[in-house]
Tab-separated table of C-alpha atoms in Angstrom:
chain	number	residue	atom	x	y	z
A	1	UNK	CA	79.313	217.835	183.261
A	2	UNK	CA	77.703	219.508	186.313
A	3	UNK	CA	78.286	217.166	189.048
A	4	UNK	CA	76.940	217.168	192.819
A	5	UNK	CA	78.975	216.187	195.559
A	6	UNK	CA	77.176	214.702	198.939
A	7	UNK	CA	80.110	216.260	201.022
A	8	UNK	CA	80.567	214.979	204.715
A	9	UNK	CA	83.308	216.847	205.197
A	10	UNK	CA	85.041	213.815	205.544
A	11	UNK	CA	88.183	212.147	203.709
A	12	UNK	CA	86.347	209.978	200.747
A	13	UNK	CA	83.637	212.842	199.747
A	14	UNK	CA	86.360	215.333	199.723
A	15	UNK	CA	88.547	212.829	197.858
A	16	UNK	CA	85.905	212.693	195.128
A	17	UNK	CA	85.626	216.289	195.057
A	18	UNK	CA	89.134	217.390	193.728
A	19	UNK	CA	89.210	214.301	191.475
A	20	UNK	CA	85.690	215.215	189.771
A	21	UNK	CA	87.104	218.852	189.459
A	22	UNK	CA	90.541	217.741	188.516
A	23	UNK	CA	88.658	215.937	185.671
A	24	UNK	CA	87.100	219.588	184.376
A	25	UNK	CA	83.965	218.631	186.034
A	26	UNK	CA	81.707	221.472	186.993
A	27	UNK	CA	80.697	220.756	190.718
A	28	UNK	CA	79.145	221.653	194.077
A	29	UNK	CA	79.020	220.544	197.398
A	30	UNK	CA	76.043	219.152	198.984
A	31	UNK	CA	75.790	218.677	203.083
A	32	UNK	CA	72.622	217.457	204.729
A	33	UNK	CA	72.365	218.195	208.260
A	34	UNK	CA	70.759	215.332	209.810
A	35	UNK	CA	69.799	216.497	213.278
A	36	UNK	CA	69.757	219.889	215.379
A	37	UNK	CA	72.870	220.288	217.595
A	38	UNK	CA	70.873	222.268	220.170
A	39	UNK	CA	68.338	219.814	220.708
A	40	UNK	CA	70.616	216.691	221.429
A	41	UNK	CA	73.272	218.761	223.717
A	42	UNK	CA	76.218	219.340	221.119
A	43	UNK	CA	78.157	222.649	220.933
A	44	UNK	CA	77.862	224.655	217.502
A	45	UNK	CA	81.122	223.215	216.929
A	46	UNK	CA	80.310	219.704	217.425
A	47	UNK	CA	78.767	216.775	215.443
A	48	UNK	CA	76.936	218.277	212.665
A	49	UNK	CA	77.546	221.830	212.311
A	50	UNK	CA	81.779	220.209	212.700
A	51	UNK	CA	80.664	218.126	209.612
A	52	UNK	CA	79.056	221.038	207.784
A	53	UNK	CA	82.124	223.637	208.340
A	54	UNK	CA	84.589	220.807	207.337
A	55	UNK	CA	82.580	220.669	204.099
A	56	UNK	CA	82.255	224.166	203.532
A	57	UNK	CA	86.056	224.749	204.011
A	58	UNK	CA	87.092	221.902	201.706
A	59	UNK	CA	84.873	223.523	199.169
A	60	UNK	CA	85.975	227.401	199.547
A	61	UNK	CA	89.639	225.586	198.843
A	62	UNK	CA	88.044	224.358	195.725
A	63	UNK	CA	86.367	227.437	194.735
A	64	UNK	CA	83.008	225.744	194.349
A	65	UNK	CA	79.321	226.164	196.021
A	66	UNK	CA	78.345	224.835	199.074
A	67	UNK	CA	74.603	224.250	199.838
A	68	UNK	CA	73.497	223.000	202.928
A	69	UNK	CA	69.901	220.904	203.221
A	70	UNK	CA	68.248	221.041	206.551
A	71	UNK	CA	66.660	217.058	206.638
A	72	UNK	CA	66.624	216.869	210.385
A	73	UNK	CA	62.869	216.697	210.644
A	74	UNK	CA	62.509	213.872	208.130
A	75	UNK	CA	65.348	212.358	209.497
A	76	UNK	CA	63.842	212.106	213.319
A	77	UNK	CA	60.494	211.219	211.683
A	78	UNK	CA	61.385	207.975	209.459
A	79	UNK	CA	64.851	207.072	210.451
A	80	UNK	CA	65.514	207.707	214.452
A	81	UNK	CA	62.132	207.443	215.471
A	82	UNK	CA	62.003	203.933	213.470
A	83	UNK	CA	65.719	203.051	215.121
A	84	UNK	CA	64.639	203.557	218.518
A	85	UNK	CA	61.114	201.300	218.089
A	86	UNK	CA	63.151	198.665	216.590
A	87	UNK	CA	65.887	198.823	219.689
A	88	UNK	CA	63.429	198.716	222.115
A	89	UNK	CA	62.212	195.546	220.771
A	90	UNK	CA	65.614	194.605	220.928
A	91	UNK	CA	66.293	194.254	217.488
A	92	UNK	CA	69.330	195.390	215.968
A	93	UNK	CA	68.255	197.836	213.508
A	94	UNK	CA	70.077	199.312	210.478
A	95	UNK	CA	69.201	202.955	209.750
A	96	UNK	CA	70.506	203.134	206.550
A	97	UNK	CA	67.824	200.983	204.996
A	98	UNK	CA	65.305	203.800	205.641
A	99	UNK	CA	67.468	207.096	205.525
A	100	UNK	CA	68.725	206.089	201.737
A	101	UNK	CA	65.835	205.355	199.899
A	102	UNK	CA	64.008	208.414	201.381
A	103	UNK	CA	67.029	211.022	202.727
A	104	UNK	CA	69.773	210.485	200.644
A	105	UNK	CA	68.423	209.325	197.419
A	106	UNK	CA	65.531	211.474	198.172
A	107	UNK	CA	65.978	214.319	199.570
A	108	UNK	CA	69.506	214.798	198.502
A	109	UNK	CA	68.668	213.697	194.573
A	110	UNK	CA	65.974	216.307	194.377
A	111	UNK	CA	68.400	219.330	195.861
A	112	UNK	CA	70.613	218.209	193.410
A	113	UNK	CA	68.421	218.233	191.099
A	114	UNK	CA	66.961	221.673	191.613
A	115	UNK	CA	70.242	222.985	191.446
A	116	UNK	CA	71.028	221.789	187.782
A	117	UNK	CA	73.382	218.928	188.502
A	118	UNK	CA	73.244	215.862	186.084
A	119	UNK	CA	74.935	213.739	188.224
A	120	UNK	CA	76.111	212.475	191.731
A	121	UNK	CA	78.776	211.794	193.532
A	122	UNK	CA	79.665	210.513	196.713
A	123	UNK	CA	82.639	209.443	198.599
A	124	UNK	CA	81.142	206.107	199.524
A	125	UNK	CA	82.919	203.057	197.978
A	126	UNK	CA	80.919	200.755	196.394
A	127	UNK	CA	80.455	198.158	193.118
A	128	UNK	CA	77.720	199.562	190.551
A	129	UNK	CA	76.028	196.931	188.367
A	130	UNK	CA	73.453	197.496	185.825
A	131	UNK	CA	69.932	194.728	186.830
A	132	UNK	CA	67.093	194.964	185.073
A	133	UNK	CA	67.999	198.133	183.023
A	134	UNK	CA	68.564	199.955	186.800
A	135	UNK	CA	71.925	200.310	188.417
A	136	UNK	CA	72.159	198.450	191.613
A	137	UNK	CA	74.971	199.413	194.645
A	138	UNK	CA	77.103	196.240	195.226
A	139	UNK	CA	79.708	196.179	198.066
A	140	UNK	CA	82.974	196.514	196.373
A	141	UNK	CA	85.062	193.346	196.479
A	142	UNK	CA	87.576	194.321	198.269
């Protein structure tokens, strides 16, 4: 099965990685980069671009493909630009309620799409339930 990985360059996506491929899964890498370094005063080998070459490495050891989508722009638009209104009316805000509906399982589902996979995978660690014929993202129980 041809399986996309939303690689962080983290632990848990690069966990899920080598188990997919130890399984005989056929898979790639997937990094979104979020935000410009430049703009926001990082280094190239800061934040981001640290994130992106962490991913990229883990997935030359693998000896799969590693793509790279530049959301930054929608990212700023719906999710920052939102997160900084809501502070400012000093309400706590939670970003991910706007960046997964729209970045990750947006954006990110479409790449992956394009690109032939027929699934995902990510490192996060959740509970999936089936509701209403859909499957739902539970937080795991323990």
């Amino acid at each position: 099965m041809k399986i996309a990985v939303a690689m962080s360059g983290g632990v848990d996506s690069s966990v899920a990685a080598v188990l997919l491929k130890n399984e005989g899964h056929e898979i790639f890498g997937v990094t979104m980069r979020h935000f410009d370094n430049a703009k926001y005063g990082f280094a190239d080998d800061e934040g981001i671009n640290l994130a992106i070459s962490d991913a990229r490495r883990v997935c030359e050891k693998l000896g799969i493909k590693h793509y790279v989508i530049d959301v930054s722009s929608d990212f700023e638009k719906i999710v920052v630009n939102d997160f900084i209104s809501e502070y400012e009316k000093g309400e706590t805000p939670n970003p991910c309620t706007l960046c997964n509906p729209t970045i990750k399982w947006g954006v990110f589902l479409k790449k992956a799409l394009d690109l032939g996979a027929e699934k995902i995978a990510t490192g996060h660690y959740v509970k999936v339930k089936t509701k209403d014929g859909k499957f739902m993202i539970y937080r795991a129980s323990d």
